[in-house]
Tab-separated table of C-alpha atoms in Angstrom:
chain	number	residue	atom	x	y	z
I	1	MET	CA	-12.457	12.325	16.470
I	2	ASP	CA	-15.135	10.380	14.614
I	3	TRP	CA	-14.677	10.167	10.870
I	4	SER	CA	-16.692	8.624	8.079
I	5	PRO	CA	-16.744	8.803	4.270
I	6	ALA	CA	-19.267	11.609	4.659
I	7	GLY	CA	-16.248	13.731	5.546
I	8	VAL	CA	-14.441	13.070	2.266
I	9	PRO	CA	-14.162	16.420	0.475
I	10	GLY	CA	-15.079	16.812	-3.160
I	11	GLN	CA	-12.594	15.189	-5.532
I	12	ASN	CA	-13.585	16.915	-8.754
I	13	GLY	CA	-10.596	17.520	-11.003
I	14	ARG	CA	-8.483	14.933	-9.157
I	15	THR	CA	-7.153	11.650	-10.536
I	16	ALA	CA	-6.641	8.673	-8.248
I	17	LEU	CA	-5.029	5.325	-9.032
I	18	VAL	CA	-5.948	2.365	-6.816
I	19	THR	CA	-4.067	-0.915	-7.138
I	20	GLY	CA	-6.185	-3.989	-6.567
I	21	GLY	CA	-9.277	-1.945	-7.220
I	22	SER	CA	-11.388	-4.795	-8.565
I	23	GLY	CA	-12.528	-6.042	-5.158
I	24	GLY	CA	-12.317	-5.779	-1.383
I	25	LEU	CA	-10.850	-2.637	0.151
I	26	GLY	CA	-9.639	-1.279	-3.175
I	27	LEU	CA	-13.101	-1.416	-4.682
I	28	GLU	CA	-14.584	0.426	-1.696
I	29	VAL	CA	-11.909	3.109	-1.827
I	30	ALA	CA	-12.413	3.539	-5.559
I	31	ARG	CA	-16.188	3.695	-5.183
I	32	VAL	CA	-16.124	6.527	-2.639
I	33	LEU	CA	-13.507	8.502	-4.558
I	34	ALA	CA	-15.580	8.209	-7.732
I	35	GLU	CA	-18.746	9.228	-5.901
I	36	ARG	CA	-16.948	12.384	-4.769
I	37	GLY	CA	-16.013	13.210	-8.348
I	38	ALA	CA	-12.510	11.773	-8.821
I	39	HIS	CA	-11.352	10.223	-12.061
I	40	VAL	CA	-10.382	6.744	-10.827
I	41	VAL	CA	-7.881	4.400	-12.424
I	42	LEU	CA	-8.308	0.784	-11.352
I	43	ALA	CA	-4.966	-0.995	-11.693
I	44	CYS	CA	-5.833	-4.710	-11.695
I	45	ARG	CA	-4.247	-8.039	-12.531
I	46	SER	CA	-7.479	-9.161	-14.225
I	47	THR	CA	-8.770	-6.588	-16.694
I	48	ALA	CA	-12.064	-8.483	-16.932
I	49	ARG	CA	-12.615	-8.140	-13.199
I	50	GLY	CA	-11.418	-4.560	-13.450
I	51	ARG	CA	-14.017	-3.710	-16.083
I	52	ALA	CA	-16.745	-5.325	-13.978
I	53	ALA	CA	-15.572	-3.292	-10.990
I	54	ALA	CA	-15.498	-0.105	-13.059
I	55	ALA	CA	-19.129	-0.684	-13.989
I	56	ARG	CA	-19.980	-0.981	-10.285
I	57	VAL	CA	-17.936	2.058	-9.312
I	58	GLY	CA	-19.431	4.242	-12.024
I	59	GLY	CA	-18.372	7.806	-12.626
I	60	ARG	CA	-15.191	8.461	-14.591
I	61	THR	CA	-13.431	5.157	-14.088
I	62	GLU	CA	-10.886	3.370	-16.264
I	63	VAL	CA	-8.862	0.170	-16.042
I	64	VAL	CA	-5.146	-0.470	-16.458
I	65	HIS	CA	-3.643	-3.947	-16.429
I	66	LEU	CA	-1.150	-4.384	-13.589
I	67	ASP	CA	0.437	-7.582	-12.314
I	68	LEU	CA	2.597	-6.643	-9.351
I	69	ALA	CA	4.294	-10.048	-9.527
I	70	SER	CA	5.999	-8.917	-12.743
I	71	LEU	CA	8.270	-5.881	-12.898
I	72	ASP	CA	7.776	-5.831	-16.670
I	73	SER	CA	4.033	-5.523	-16.097
I	74	VAL	CA	4.622	-2.743	-13.560
I	75	ARG	CA	6.656	-0.802	-16.109
I	76	ARG	CA	4.048	-1.296	-18.828
I	77	ALA	CA	1.276	-0.155	-16.468
I	78	ALA	CA	3.238	2.944	-15.464
I	79	ASP	CA	3.906	3.749	-19.138
I	80	GLU	CA	0.195	3.401	-19.892
I	81	VAL	CA	-0.795	5.707	-17.034
I	82	ARG	CA	1.785	8.270	-18.155
I	83	ARG	CA	0.412	8.148	-21.711
I	84	ARG	CA	-3.119	8.758	-20.498
I	85	HIS	CA	-2.520	11.302	-17.739
I	86	GLU	CA	-0.344	14.353	-17.170
I	87	ARG	CA	-0.843	14.389	-13.413
I	88	LEU	CA	-1.802	12.083	-10.585
I	89	ASP	CA	-3.290	13.318	-7.318
I	90	VAL	CA	-3.596	10.112	-5.320
I	91	LEU	CA	-1.816	6.776	-5.572
I	92	VAL	CA	-3.232	4.062	-3.298
I	93	ASN	CA	-0.842	1.111	-2.994
I	94	ASN	CA	-3.491	-1.341	-1.858
I	95	ALA	CA	-3.187	-4.629	-3.760
I	96	GLY	CA	-1.605	-7.579	-2.029
I	97	VAL	CA	-1.346	-11.319	-1.604
I	98	MET	CA	-1.534	-13.484	1.504
I	99	PHE	CA	-0.383	-17.130	1.619
I	100	PRO	CA	-0.196	-17.481	-2.200
I	101	SER	CA	0.152	-20.859	-3.869
I	102	ARG	CA	3.143	-20.020	-6.045
I	103	ALA	CA	6.573	-19.908	-4.427
I	104	ARG	CA	8.057	-16.973	-6.346
I	105	THR	CA	7.194	-14.072	-8.594
I	106	GLU	CA	8.089	-13.815	-12.264
I	107	ASP	CA	11.306	-12.066	-11.213
I	108	GLY	CA	12.267	-14.712	-8.653
I	109	PHE	CA	11.166	-12.990	-5.442
I	110	GLU	CA	9.283	-14.396	-2.470
I	111	PRO	CA	5.697	-13.571	-3.520
I	112	HIS	CA	4.603	-11.531	-0.488
I	113	PHE	CA	7.695	-9.346	-0.645
I	114	GLY	CA	7.678	-9.181	-4.437
I	115	VAL	CA	4.012	-8.256	-4.835
I	116	ASN	CA	3.169	-6.362	-1.664
I	117	HIS	CA	6.369	-4.338	-1.431
I	118	LEU	CA	8.660	-4.447	-4.471
I	119	GLY	CA	5.863	-4.103	-7.032
I	120	HIS	CA	4.495	-1.044	-5.271
I	121	PHE	CA	7.977	0.410	-4.703
I	122	ALA	CA	8.618	0.197	-8.434
I	123	LEU	CA	5.190	1.529	-9.440
I	124	THR	CA	5.471	4.513	-7.099
I	125	GLY	CA	8.924	5.385	-8.366
I	126	LEU	CA	7.795	5.224	-11.976
I	127	LEU	CA	4.763	7.477	-11.373
I	128	LEU	CA	6.098	9.907	-8.796
I	129	ASP	CA	7.028	12.656	-11.231
I	130	LEU	CA	3.310	12.914	-12.100
I	131	MET	CA	2.695	13.869	-8.466
I	132	ARG	CA	5.628	15.885	-7.097
I	133	ARG	CA	4.268	19.305	-8.025
I	134	VAL	CA	0.550	18.555	-7.676
I	135	PRO	CA	-0.875	20.383	-4.629
I	136	GLY	CA	-2.550	18.010	-2.192
I	137	SER	CA	-1.128	14.912	-3.855
I	138	ARG	CA	-0.234	11.896	-1.762
I	139	VAL	CA	0.916	8.302	-1.859
I	140	VAL	CA	-1.051	5.981	0.426
I	141	THR	CA	0.566	2.639	1.251
I	142	VAL	CA	-1.566	-0.034	2.902
I	143	SER	CA	0.173	-1.954	5.668
I	144	SER	CA	-1.311	-4.352	8.217
I	145	LEU	CA	-1.478	-5.275	11.880
I	146	ALA	CA	0.660	-8.216	10.751
I	147	HIS	CA	3.643	-5.901	10.247
I	148	ARG	CA	4.416	-6.606	13.907
I	149	ALA	CA	5.155	-10.225	12.959
I	150	GLY	CA	7.592	-9.119	10.277
I	151	ARG	CA	11.334	-9.602	10.520
I	152	GLY	CA	14.177	-9.234	8.066
I	153	ALA	CA	12.664	-6.661	5.724
I	154	THR	CA	16.179	-5.627	4.667
I	155	ASP	CA	17.401	-9.197	4.101
I	156	GLU	CA	18.002	-9.966	0.426
I	157	ALA	CA	17.969	-13.705	1.103
I	158	GLY	CA	14.458	-13.382	2.529
I	159	ALA	CA	13.379	-11.342	-0.483
I	160	ARG	CA	14.476	-14.190	-2.755
I	161	SER	CA	13.420	-17.114	-0.528
I	162	THR	CA	11.367	-19.887	-2.099
I	163	THR	CA	10.294	-21.372	1.232
I	164	GLY	CA	7.901	-20.154	3.895
I	165	HIS	CA	5.777	-18.229	1.407
I	166	ARG	CA	2.608	-19.434	3.145
I	167	SER	CA	3.734	-18.205	6.546
I	168	LEU	CA	2.542	-15.284	8.640
I	169	THR	CA	6.189	-14.279	9.003
I	170	ALA	CA	6.591	-13.792	5.252
I	171	TYR	CA	3.359	-11.819	5.003
I	172	GLY	CA	4.352	-9.757	8.041
I	173	ARG	CA	7.756	-9.014	6.508
I	174	SER	CA	6.103	-7.575	3.419
I	175	LYS	CA	3.739	-5.398	5.455
I	176	LEU	CA	6.637	-4.211	7.621
I	177	ALA	CA	8.396	-3.253	4.394
I	178	ASN	CA	5.268	-1.335	3.281
I	179	LEU	CA	5.324	0.781	6.425
I	180	MET	CA	9.077	1.355	6.326
I	181	PHE	CA	8.812	2.375	2.668
I	182	ALA	CA	6.010	4.859	3.390
I	183	ARG	CA	8.083	6.567	6.089
I	184	GLU	CA	11.309	6.708	4.101
I	185	LEU	CA	9.390	8.029	1.096
I	186	GLN	CA	7.998	10.843	3.239
I	187	ARG	CA	11.478	11.820	4.411
I	188	ARG	CA	12.748	11.915	0.844
I	189	LEU	CA	9.768	13.860	-0.456
I	190	ALA	CA	10.088	16.426	2.328
I	191	GLY	CA	13.803	16.757	1.722
I	192	SER	CA	13.424	17.238	-2.024
I	193	GLY	CA	10.874	20.033	-1.737
I	194	ALA	CA	8.070	17.993	-3.319
I	195	VAL	CA	4.528	18.909	-2.269
I	196	THR	CA	3.458	15.251	-2.336
I	197	LEU	CA	2.927	13.500	0.998
I	198	SER	CA	3.480	9.850	1.849
I	199	VAL	CA	1.096	8.318	4.393
I	200	ALA	CA	0.171	4.791	5.452
I	201	ALA	CA	-2.905	3.011	6.744
I	202	HIS	CA	-4.093	-0.407	7.777
I	203	PRO	CA	-7.666	-1.744	7.664
I	204	GLY	CA	-7.716	-3.750	10.899
I	205	LEU	CA	-9.486	-7.056	10.403
I	206	SER	CA	-11.833	-7.574	7.510
I	207	ALA	CA	-13.146	-10.725	5.851
I	208	THR	CA	-11.989	-9.888	2.340
I	209	ALA	CA	-10.766	-12.247	-0.387
I	210	LEU	CA	-7.232	-11.804	0.959
I	211	TRP	CA	-8.029	-14.455	3.573
I	212	GLN	CA	-8.882	-17.006	0.894
I	213	GLY	CA	-5.233	-17.995	0.453
I	214	GLU	CA	-3.877	-21.195	1.938
I	215	ALA	CA	-3.073	-20.117	5.505
I	216	PRO	CA	-0.803	-22.224	7.732
I	217	GLY	CA	-2.771	-24.967	9.486
I	218	TRP	CA	-2.454	-23.505	12.968
I	219	LEU	CA	-3.648	-20.088	11.769
I	220	ARG	CA	-6.888	-21.244	10.165
I	221	PRO	CA	-8.961	-21.761	13.341
I	222	VAL	CA	-7.415	-18.669	14.930
I	223	SER	CA	-8.252	-16.525	11.922
I	224	ARG	CA	-11.823	-17.849	11.761
I	225	VAL	CA	-12.433	-16.920	15.395
I	226	ALA	CA	-10.731	-13.535	15.055
I	227	LEU	CA	-12.671	-12.658	11.915
I	228	ARG	CA	-15.960	-13.708	13.519
I	229	LEU	CA	-15.392	-11.672	16.702
I	230	LEU	CA	-13.399	-8.669	15.532
I	231	ALA	CA	-13.732	-8.219	11.778
I	232	GLN	CA	-15.632	-5.408	10.141
I	233	SER	CA	-17.073	-5.177	6.661
I	234	PRO	CA	-14.856	-4.202	3.729
I	235	GLU	CA	-16.813	-0.943	3.580
I	236	ARG	CA	-15.789	-0.016	7.131
I	237	ALA	CA	-12.307	-1.500	6.830
I	238	ALA	CA	-11.648	0.865	3.929
I	239	TRP	CA	-12.191	3.952	6.091
I	240	PRO	CA	-8.580	4.371	7.310
I	241	VAL	CA	-7.342	4.130	3.721
I	242	LEU	CA	-9.949	6.618	2.538
I	243	ARG	CA	-9.074	9.071	5.263
I	244	ALA	CA	-5.372	8.689	4.494
I	245	ALA	CA	-6.138	9.417	0.839
I	246	THR	CA	-8.383	12.443	1.334
I	247	ASP	CA	-8.073	14.197	4.704
I	248	PRO	CA	-6.382	17.525	3.882
I	249	LEU	CA	-5.281	18.028	7.500
I	250	LEU	CA	-3.179	14.883	7.812
I	251	PRO	CA	0.586	15.384	8.028
I	252	GLY	CA	3.026	13.418	5.943
I	253	GLY	CA	4.267	10.225	7.566
I	254	VAL	CA	1.064	9.532	9.495
I	255	TYR	CA	-0.078	5.932	9.969
I	256	LEU	CA	-3.825	5.368	10.420
I	257	GLY	CA	-5.861	2.361	11.489
I	258	PRO	CA	-9.141	1.539	13.221
I	259	GLY	CA	-9.242	3.202	16.613
I	260	GLU	CA	-11.002	0.531	18.681
I	261	ARG	CA	-10.665	-3.121	19.775
I	262	PHE	CA	-6.936	-3.660	19.403
I	263	GLU	CA	-6.996	-1.610	16.191
I	264	SER	CA	-9.134	-4.306	14.599
I	265	ARG	CA	-12.191	-2.118	14.038
I	266	GLY	CA	-13.584	1.358	14.647
I	267	THR	CA	-13.180	4.808	13.110
I	268	PRO	CA	-9.784	5.859	11.697
I	269	ALA	CA	-7.204	7.136	14.155
I	270	PRO	CA	-3.402	7.276	14.462
I	271	ALA	CA	-2.135	3.712	14.758
I	272	ALA	CA	0.701	2.208	16.744
I	273	SER	CA	3.596	0.545	14.964
I	274	SER	CA	6.491	-1.712	15.819
I	275	ARG	CA	9.915	-0.461	16.781
I	276	ALA	CA	11.340	-2.142	13.682
I	277	SER	CA	9.074	-0.063	11.451
I	278	ARG	CA	10.472	3.145	12.989
I	279	ASP	CA	14.153	2.270	12.510
I	280	ALA	CA	15.335	5.026	10.180
I	281	LEU	CA	18.612	3.336	9.282
I	282	ALA	CA	16.782	0.126	8.409
I	283	GLN	CA	14.436	2.168	6.225
I	284	VAL	CA	17.438	3.393	4.253
I	285	ARG	CA	18.776	-0.158	3.884
I	286	LEU	CA	15.383	-1.357	2.657
I	287	TRP	CA	15.250	1.518	0.180
I	288	GLU	CA	18.681	0.701	-1.218
I	289	LEU	CA	17.826	-3.008	-1.446
I	290	SER	CA	14.529	-2.216	-3.198
I	291	GLU	CA	16.235	-0.005	-5.768
I	292	ALA	CA	18.791	-2.728	-6.439
I	293	LEU	CA	16.172	-5.474	-6.801
I	294	THR	CA	13.723	-3.510	-8.966
I	295	GLY	CA	16.100	-1.332	-10.966
I	296	VAL	CA	13.886	1.672	-10.168
I	297	HIS	CA	15.893	4.569	-8.735
I	298	TYR	CA	14.193	7.572	-7.195
I	299	GLY	CA	17.315	9.726	-6.947
I	300	PRO	CA	20.463	10.066	-4.816
I	301	PRO	CA	19.888	10.255	-1.039
I	302	ALA	CA	21.366	13.027	1.060
I	303	SER	CA	22.997	12.548	4.447
I	304	ARG	CA	20.810	11.891	7.448
I	305	THR	CA	21.115	11.093	11.124
I	306	GLY	CA	18.922	9.687	13.872
I	307	THR	CA	16.698	6.671	14.190
I	308	ASP	CA	13.271	8.210	14.598
I	309	GLY	CA	11.957	11.744	14.686
I	310	PRO	CA	11.487	14.657	12.285
I	311	PRO	CA	11.905	13.996	8.579
I	312	ALA	CA	15.574	13.950	7.602
I	313	ARG	CA	16.779	15.795	4.505
I	314	ALA	CA	17.071	13.512	1.530
I	315	GLY	CA	17.027	13.808	-2.198
I	316	GLY	CA	14.436	11.948	-4.181
C-alpha cells in the first residue's frame, strides 16, 4: 500500500526524541513530526548544529546534547530528558557513524558498534520507563541494508576491536546489532506487559552526510555508482522511519524499508532481513553482552524457547 507523510496522524500532545536530528534523515523525521504537532527533542552531538536544526524544524523543538560515543554523555542526556519530561511517546534511534576516522570510542569500543548500537542500547534503557505506560509509544531503531554484511554482533572482541573500523563489515555488524536489539526489545516489552512497541526501519540508499566518512578504497566507486542510480533524497529516505514512528496499525517487531528496487528506494513496506538478524538465541547473547558493556540493565529476562516466531515471554 502506498504511504507518504501525508498519512502521518496528528501528533499533538506527543513528545518525540530523535537522535542525530541535526541533519539528514533525523532532521527530516523531526521536521514532519513537528509539523504534525509533536514536541520534538533533537538529541545531537553538536548543540550548535542542533539549535540551527531546531530553527529549521520550527514548532515546539528543543535540543539536548548527546554524544553516543560516550556512555557518560548518554547518561547525562537521559538525565536531562528525564528532568524536562514526564513521558516520552516516540524514541527514534537514528544517529550513526560510517567509516569514522577515530579507532575507538571514549569507552574503548569499536566506533560503529559503540555509537550505532551500544549508545542507543544504553539511551533506550535509561529512558524506557518514560514510555512503558504511554499508549501508542514506540521505540524506532534505524538499521540498514548493510546489516546483511554484518557478522559477529555477539562477539566481545569485535566490540572492542581497534582495527577494521573503516570497513563495511564493521558498519554491517553494528546495523545487524541494531536490528537484533529491536527484535529482542519487542519480545521483552511484550512479555513485561508494557504498552510500548519496538519497531525497526531502514532508509534504503540516500546520499546523506553518512557517506562522507572515509570508505574503503574498493567501496568508493561502487558507492558512487549505487548512489547515482539507486539513491533517493533524504526526504524520501526518511519515509520508512516516519511510518515506523507514527503508523498506529503497525505491529511490534515490524521491520520497514523502501519497497522497490532492491529495497533501495520506494514507499515504505515490510523489509527482508538476514537469517542472523532473526536468531533469537543470538539476540539474547547480544542483549547480555550489551548490558555488560554499558552497565545499563533493563531487568531480569524470563525463560524462552525457539529461534524465530511469536514474541517469547521475557521480563524487562
